[in-house]
XYZ file of C-alpha atoms in Angstrom:
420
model
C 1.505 4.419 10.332
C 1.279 7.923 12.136
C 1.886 6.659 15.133
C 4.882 4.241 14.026
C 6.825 6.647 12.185
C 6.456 9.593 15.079
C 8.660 6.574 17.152
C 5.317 5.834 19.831
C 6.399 2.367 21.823
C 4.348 -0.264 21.838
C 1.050 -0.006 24.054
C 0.377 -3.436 24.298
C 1.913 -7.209 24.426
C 1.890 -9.529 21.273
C -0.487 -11.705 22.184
C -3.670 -11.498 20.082
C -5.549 -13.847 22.450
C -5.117 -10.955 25.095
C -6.462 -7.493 23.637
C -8.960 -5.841 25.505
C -7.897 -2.872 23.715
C -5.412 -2.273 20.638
C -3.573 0.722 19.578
C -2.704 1.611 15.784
C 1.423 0.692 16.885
C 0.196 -3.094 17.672
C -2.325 -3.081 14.332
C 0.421 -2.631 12.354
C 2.933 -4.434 13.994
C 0.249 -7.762 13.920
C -0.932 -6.546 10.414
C 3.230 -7.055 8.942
C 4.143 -10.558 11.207
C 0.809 -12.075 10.039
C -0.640 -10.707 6.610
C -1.475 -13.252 4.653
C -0.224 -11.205 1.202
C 3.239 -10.016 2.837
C 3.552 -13.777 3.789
C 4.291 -14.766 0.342
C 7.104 -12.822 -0.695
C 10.106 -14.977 1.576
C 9.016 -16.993 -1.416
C 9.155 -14.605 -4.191
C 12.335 -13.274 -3.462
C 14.079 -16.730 -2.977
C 12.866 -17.312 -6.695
C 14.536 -14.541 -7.638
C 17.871 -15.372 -6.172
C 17.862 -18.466 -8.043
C 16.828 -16.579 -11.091
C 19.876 -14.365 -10.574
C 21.825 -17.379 -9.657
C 21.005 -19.368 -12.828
C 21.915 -16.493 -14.905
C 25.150 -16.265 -13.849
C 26.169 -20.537 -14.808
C 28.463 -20.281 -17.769
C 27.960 -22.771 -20.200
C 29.104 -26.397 -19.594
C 31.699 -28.147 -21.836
C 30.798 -30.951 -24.454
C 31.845 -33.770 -24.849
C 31.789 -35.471 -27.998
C 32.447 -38.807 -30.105
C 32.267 -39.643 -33.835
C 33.349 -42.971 -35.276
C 33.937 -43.020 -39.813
C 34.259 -45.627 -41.761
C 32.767 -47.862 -40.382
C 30.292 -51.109 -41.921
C 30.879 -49.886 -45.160
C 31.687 -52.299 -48.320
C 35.135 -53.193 -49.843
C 37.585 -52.100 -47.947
C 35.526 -50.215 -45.841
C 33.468 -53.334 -44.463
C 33.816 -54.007 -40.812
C 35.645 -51.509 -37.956
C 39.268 -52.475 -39.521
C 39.475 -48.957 -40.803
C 37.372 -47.257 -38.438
C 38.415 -43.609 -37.647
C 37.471 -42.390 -34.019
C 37.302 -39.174 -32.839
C 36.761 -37.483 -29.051
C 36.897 -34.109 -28.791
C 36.005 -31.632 -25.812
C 34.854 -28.370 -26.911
C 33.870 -25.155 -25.169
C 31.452 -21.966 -25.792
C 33.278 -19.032 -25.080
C 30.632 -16.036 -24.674
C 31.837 -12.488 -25.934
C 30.244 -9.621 -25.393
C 29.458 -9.981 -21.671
C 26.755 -12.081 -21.996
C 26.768 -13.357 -19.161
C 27.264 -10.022 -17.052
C 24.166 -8.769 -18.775
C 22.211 -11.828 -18.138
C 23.247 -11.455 -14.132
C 22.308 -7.577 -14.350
C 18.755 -8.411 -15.800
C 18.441 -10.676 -13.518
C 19.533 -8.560 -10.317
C 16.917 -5.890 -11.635
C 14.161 -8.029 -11.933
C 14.760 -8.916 -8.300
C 14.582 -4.980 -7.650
C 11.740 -4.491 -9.226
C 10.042 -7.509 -7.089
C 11.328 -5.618 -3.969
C 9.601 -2.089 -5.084
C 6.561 -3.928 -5.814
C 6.972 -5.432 -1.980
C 7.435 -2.620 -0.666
C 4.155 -0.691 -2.349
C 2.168 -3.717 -1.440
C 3.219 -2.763 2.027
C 2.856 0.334 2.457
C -1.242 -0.333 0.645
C -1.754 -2.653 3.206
C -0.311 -1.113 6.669
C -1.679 2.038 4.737
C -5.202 -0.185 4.605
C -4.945 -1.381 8.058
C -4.242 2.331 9.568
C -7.294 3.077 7.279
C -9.946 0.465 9.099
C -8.194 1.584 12.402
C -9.651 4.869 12.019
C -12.875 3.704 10.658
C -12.999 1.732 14.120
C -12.294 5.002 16.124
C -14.988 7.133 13.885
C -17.705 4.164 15.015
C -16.282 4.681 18.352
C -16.832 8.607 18.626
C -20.094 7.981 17.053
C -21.486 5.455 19.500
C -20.365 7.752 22.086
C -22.334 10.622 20.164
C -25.098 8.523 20.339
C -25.253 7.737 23.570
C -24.773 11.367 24.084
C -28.020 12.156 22.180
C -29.905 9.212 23.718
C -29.146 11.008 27.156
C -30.323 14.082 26.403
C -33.785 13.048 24.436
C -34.193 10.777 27.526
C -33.986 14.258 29.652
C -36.010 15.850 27.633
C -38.476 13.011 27.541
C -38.566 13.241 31.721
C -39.391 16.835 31.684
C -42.209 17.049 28.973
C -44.032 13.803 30.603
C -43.755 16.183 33.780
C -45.443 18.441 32.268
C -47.965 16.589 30.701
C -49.143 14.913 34.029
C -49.539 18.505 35.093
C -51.584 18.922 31.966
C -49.463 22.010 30.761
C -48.480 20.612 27.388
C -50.460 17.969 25.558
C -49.945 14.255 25.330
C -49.146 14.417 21.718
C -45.704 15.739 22.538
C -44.686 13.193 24.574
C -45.804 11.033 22.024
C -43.623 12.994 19.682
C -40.659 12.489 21.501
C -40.734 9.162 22.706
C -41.230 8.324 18.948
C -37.800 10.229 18.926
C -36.276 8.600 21.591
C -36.699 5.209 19.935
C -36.004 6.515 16.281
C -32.364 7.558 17.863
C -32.179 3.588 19.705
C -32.611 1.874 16.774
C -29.835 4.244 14.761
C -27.643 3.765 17.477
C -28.392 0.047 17.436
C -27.545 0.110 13.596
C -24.281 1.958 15.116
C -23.210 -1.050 17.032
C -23.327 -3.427 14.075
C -21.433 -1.399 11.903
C -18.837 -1.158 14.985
C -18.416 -4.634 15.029
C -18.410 -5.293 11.085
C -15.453 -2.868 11.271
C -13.544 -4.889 14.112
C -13.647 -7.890 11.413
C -12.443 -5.505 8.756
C -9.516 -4.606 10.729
C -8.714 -8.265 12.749
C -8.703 -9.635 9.174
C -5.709 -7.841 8.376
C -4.083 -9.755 10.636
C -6.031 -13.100 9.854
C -7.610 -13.454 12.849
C -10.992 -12.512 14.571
C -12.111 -9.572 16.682
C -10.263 -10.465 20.119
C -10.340 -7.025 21.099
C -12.982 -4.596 22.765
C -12.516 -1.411 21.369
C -9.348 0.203 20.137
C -7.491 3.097 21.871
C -7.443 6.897 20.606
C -9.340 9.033 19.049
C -9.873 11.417 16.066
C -9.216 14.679 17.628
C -8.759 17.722 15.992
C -5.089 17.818 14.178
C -2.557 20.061 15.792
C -0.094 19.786 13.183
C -0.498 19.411 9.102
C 2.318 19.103 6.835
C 2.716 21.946 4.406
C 2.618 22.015 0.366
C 6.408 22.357 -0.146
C 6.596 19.452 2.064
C 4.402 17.478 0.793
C 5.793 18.384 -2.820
C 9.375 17.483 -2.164
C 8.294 14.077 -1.359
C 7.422 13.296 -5.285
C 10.416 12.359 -6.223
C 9.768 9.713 -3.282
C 7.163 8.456 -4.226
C 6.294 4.557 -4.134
C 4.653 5.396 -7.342
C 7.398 6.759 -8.885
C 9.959 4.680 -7.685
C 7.906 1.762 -9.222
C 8.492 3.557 -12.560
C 11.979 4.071 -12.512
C 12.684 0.147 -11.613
C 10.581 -0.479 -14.431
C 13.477 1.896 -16.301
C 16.267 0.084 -14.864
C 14.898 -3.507 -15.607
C 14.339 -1.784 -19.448
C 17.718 -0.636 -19.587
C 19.157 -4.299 -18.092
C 17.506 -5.484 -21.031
C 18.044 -3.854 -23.864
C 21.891 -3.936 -22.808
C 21.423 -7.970 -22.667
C 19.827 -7.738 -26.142
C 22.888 -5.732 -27.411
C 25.272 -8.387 -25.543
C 23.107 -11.382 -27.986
C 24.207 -9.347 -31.175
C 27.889 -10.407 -30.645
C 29.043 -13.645 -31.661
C 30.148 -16.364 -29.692
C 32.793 -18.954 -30.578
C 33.994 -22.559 -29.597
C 37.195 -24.170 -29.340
C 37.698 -27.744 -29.356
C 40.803 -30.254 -29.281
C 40.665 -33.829 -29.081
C 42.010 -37.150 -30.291
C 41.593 -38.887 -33.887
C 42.177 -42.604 -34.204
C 43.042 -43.872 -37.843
C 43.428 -47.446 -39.179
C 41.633 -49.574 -35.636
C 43.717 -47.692 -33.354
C 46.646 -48.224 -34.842
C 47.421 -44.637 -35.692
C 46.728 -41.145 -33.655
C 46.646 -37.735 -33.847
C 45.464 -34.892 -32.061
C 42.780 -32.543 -33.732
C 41.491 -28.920 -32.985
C 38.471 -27.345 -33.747
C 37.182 -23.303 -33.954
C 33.855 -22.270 -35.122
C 32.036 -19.432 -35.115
C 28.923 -18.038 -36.826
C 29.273 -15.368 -39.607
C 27.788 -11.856 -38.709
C 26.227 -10.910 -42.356
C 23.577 -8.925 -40.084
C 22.847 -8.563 -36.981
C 20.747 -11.251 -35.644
C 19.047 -9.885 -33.114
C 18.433 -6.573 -34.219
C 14.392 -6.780 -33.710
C 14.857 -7.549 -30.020
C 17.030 -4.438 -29.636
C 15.039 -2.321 -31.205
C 11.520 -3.367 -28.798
C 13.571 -2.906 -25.625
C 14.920 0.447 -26.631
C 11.283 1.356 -27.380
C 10.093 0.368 -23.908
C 12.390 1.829 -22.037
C 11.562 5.015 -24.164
C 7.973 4.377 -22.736
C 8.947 3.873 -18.967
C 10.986 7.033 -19.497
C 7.854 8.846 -20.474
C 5.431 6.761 -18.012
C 8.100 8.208 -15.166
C 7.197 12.118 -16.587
C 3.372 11.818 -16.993
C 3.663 10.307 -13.394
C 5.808 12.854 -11.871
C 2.892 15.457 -12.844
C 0.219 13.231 -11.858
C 1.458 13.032 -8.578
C 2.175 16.475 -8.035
C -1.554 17.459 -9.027
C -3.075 14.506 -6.764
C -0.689 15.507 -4.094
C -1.769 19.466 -4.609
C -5.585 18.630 -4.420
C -5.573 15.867 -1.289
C -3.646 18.386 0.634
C -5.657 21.046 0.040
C -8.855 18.705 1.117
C -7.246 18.140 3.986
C -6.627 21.683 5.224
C -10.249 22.180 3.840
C -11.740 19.658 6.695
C -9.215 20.514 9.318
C -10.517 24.441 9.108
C -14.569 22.710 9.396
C -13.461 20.934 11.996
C -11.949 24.005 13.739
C -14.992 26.257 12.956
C -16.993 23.633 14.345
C -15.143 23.119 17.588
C -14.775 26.244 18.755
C -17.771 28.082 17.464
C -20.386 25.749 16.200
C -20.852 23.681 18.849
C -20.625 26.156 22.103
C -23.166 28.009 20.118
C -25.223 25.041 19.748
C -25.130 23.898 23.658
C -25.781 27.249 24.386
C -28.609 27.620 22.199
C -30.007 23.761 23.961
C -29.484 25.362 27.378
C -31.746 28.350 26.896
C -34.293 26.325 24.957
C -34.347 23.844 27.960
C -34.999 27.399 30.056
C -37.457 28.579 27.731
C -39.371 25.150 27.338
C -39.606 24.641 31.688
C -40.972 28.203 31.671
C -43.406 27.524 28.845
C -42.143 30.575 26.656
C -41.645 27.758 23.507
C -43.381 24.547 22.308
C -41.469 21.192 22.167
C -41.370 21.329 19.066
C -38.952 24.340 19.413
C -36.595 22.414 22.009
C -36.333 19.345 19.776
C -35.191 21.285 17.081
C -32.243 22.630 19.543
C -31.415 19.135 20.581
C -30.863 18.409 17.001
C -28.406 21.400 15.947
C -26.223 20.436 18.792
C -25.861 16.432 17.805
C -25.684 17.885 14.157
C -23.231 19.998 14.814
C -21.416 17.368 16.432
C -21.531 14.859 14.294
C -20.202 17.259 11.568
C -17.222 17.738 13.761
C -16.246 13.738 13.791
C -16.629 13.373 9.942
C -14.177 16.349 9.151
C -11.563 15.291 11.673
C -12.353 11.506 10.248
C -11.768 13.268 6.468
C -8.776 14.963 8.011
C -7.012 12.012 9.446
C -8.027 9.943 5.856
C -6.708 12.434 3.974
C -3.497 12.841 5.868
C -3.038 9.094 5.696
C -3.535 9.067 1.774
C -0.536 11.760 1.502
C 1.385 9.448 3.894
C 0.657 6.742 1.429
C 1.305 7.904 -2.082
C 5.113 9.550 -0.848
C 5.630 7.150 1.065
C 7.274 9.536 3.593
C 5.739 10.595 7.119
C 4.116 13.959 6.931
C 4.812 14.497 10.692
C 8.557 15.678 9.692
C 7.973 18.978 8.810
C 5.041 20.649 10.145
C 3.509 23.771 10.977
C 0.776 24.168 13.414
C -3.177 23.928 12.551
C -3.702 27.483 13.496
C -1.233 29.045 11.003
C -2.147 26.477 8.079
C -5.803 27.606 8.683
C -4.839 31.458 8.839
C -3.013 30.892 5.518
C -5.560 29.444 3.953
């Protein structure tokens, strides 16, 4: 989603058959052409056309026929003095029935589009999600392979040593032990890398085509500030959501109020008296008699929930605001780690590997001493990928509850971290 809404082209072709690599652009644009949820809602929405369609048909006119006097006794027997009448008649709706019926029906179909459009943005904001899931597994295979290399090193030099009998066989015991502890975890690494590619083809319905996917989870140069982030509530998918549910209320209880008014129907038609042998024309009016208001229970429930939507829209408002508030402040929370550790953790570390490796060759410390340098500095490092990893995550939540890009207005990592 980052990388859509800051306008990056496409890296790649279309083709799922022919990814070697993917980038988060082609993820999402496979994830909304082939998502098995987004493919249903063509359907949905043509529903609710014909919903709004059918609510806007005006009644039909009747038809009707009524034959008297007929098959009686005395002078009545027989169809001699039947009396036949056909009449057409019409409902006439008042109150603008059928203008409320269309406008209830119109926001129904608008709150079917919000609720679209929030089970979009959850699932592109899914997919970006198991994108970077793919490229933490990534940095961590590569951290692995990292640590592999140097306990293999350091494997090398101690069984060196130990053929020149300076240090004792148990430590090369010790660290081949190590050595294969760290192949096995990096093995377990693998599988997880590959469960993840399934995660994240599946969003697409389709199987891991692709080798590894492109990017990684550097540090962030650039984090969205509170105001920002804050003036994106009234944005909100969330929110939104609430005040369709308003509108549809409102629709509602103004169709309710249209059912309180009485309708009437006019008739004419022709009466004929004596077999036929007479005719006249007859017209007809009825209409009900409002002694109360019949649907003055119906009324009074939609009035009381679009009360509640009005105060579901409030509590939400705040709730947002608060979740916003604390995600945001995560975020700058992990993006100062991550800068600590970048650019003093981790020199310090390597440093303090490089003069154990000194010390060790020159026999000044034990190996016991050197492993425990080789494990600050893949510590230390793999404390740096989870707080960028938290960083990106948490950015991408804030993304996905406004709704909004939080790449518009930025200020720069260094200045959000000095602020801080």
């Amino acid at each position: 989603m980052l990388a859509l809404l800051t306008g990056q082209a496409l890296a790649q072709t279309s083709n799922i058959n022919e990814q070697p690599s993917i980038s988060l652009p082609w993820v999402l644009e496979q994830t909304l052409l082939h998502n098995a949820q987004l493919k249903t809602y063509p359907y949905e929405l043509r529903a609710n056309e014909a919903a709004t369609i059918q609510a806007g048909i005006t009644p039909n006119p009747k038809f009707s026929m009524s034959v008297e006097n007929v098959l009686g006794t005395g002078n009545m027997q027989g169809v001699e003095n039947a009396e036949v009448t056909l009449a057409l008649s019409q409902l006439i709706e008042l109150g603008d029935k059928r203008q409320r019926r269309v406008d209830f029906a119109q926001a129904q179909q608008q709150q079917q589009m919000r609720r679209y459009e929030q089970q979009r943005l959850a699932i592109m904001s899914d997919a970006t999600e198991r994108y970077y899931q793919v490229l933490r597994l990534q940095a961590l295979q590569a951290w692995g392979e990292k640590r592999l290399a140097l306990e293999s090193k350091a494997l090398n030099t101690i069984e060196l040593r130990a053929k020149a009998g300076a240090v004792p066989q148990a430590d090369v015991s010790k660290l081949a032990l190590r050595l294969h502890q760290t192949k096995a975890a990096q093995q377990q690494l693998n599988g997880e890398a590959q469960v993840a590619k399934y995660r994240l083809a599946a969003m697409w319905s389709s199987e891991p085509t692709f080798n590894h996917v492109s990017g990684e989870l550097s540090q962030l140069q650039q984090l969205p500030t509170l105001a920002s982030v804050l003036n994106a509530v009234e944005s909100a998918p969330q929110y939104l959501a609430l005040l369709s549910v308003e509108r549809l209320m409102y629709a509602k209880r103004r169709m309710e109020e249209s059912k309180a008014q009485y309708d009437i129907t006019l008739g004419m038609g022709v009466k004929g008296v004596d077999g036929f042998d007479d005719g006249a024309l007859m017209f007809n009016f009825s209409m009900p008699i409002p002694l109360s208001n019949p649907n003055q229970g119906n009324i009074l429930a939609a009035k009381a929930k679009e009360d509640m939507a009005l105060e579901q829209q409030r509590l939400a408002r705040g709730q947002i605001k608060l979740t916003l508030m604390a995600i945001h402040q995560a975020m700058l929370n992990n993006a100062k780690q991550a800068q600590r550790l970048k650019q003093q953790l981790v020199p310090m570390a390597q440093r303090l590997l490089n003069d154990s490796q000194l010390a060790y060759q020159a026999g000044q410390i034990n190996v016991l001493q050197l492993v425990d340098a080789q494990s600050q500095l893949v510590s230390v490092e793999r404390e740096l990928i989870e707080a960028n990893t938290l960083a990106y995550m948490q950015l991408l939540e804030l993304e996905r509850i406004t709704g909004q890009s939080m790449t518009a207005t930025h200020i720069s990592t260094s200045v959000a971290l000095e602020n801080q």
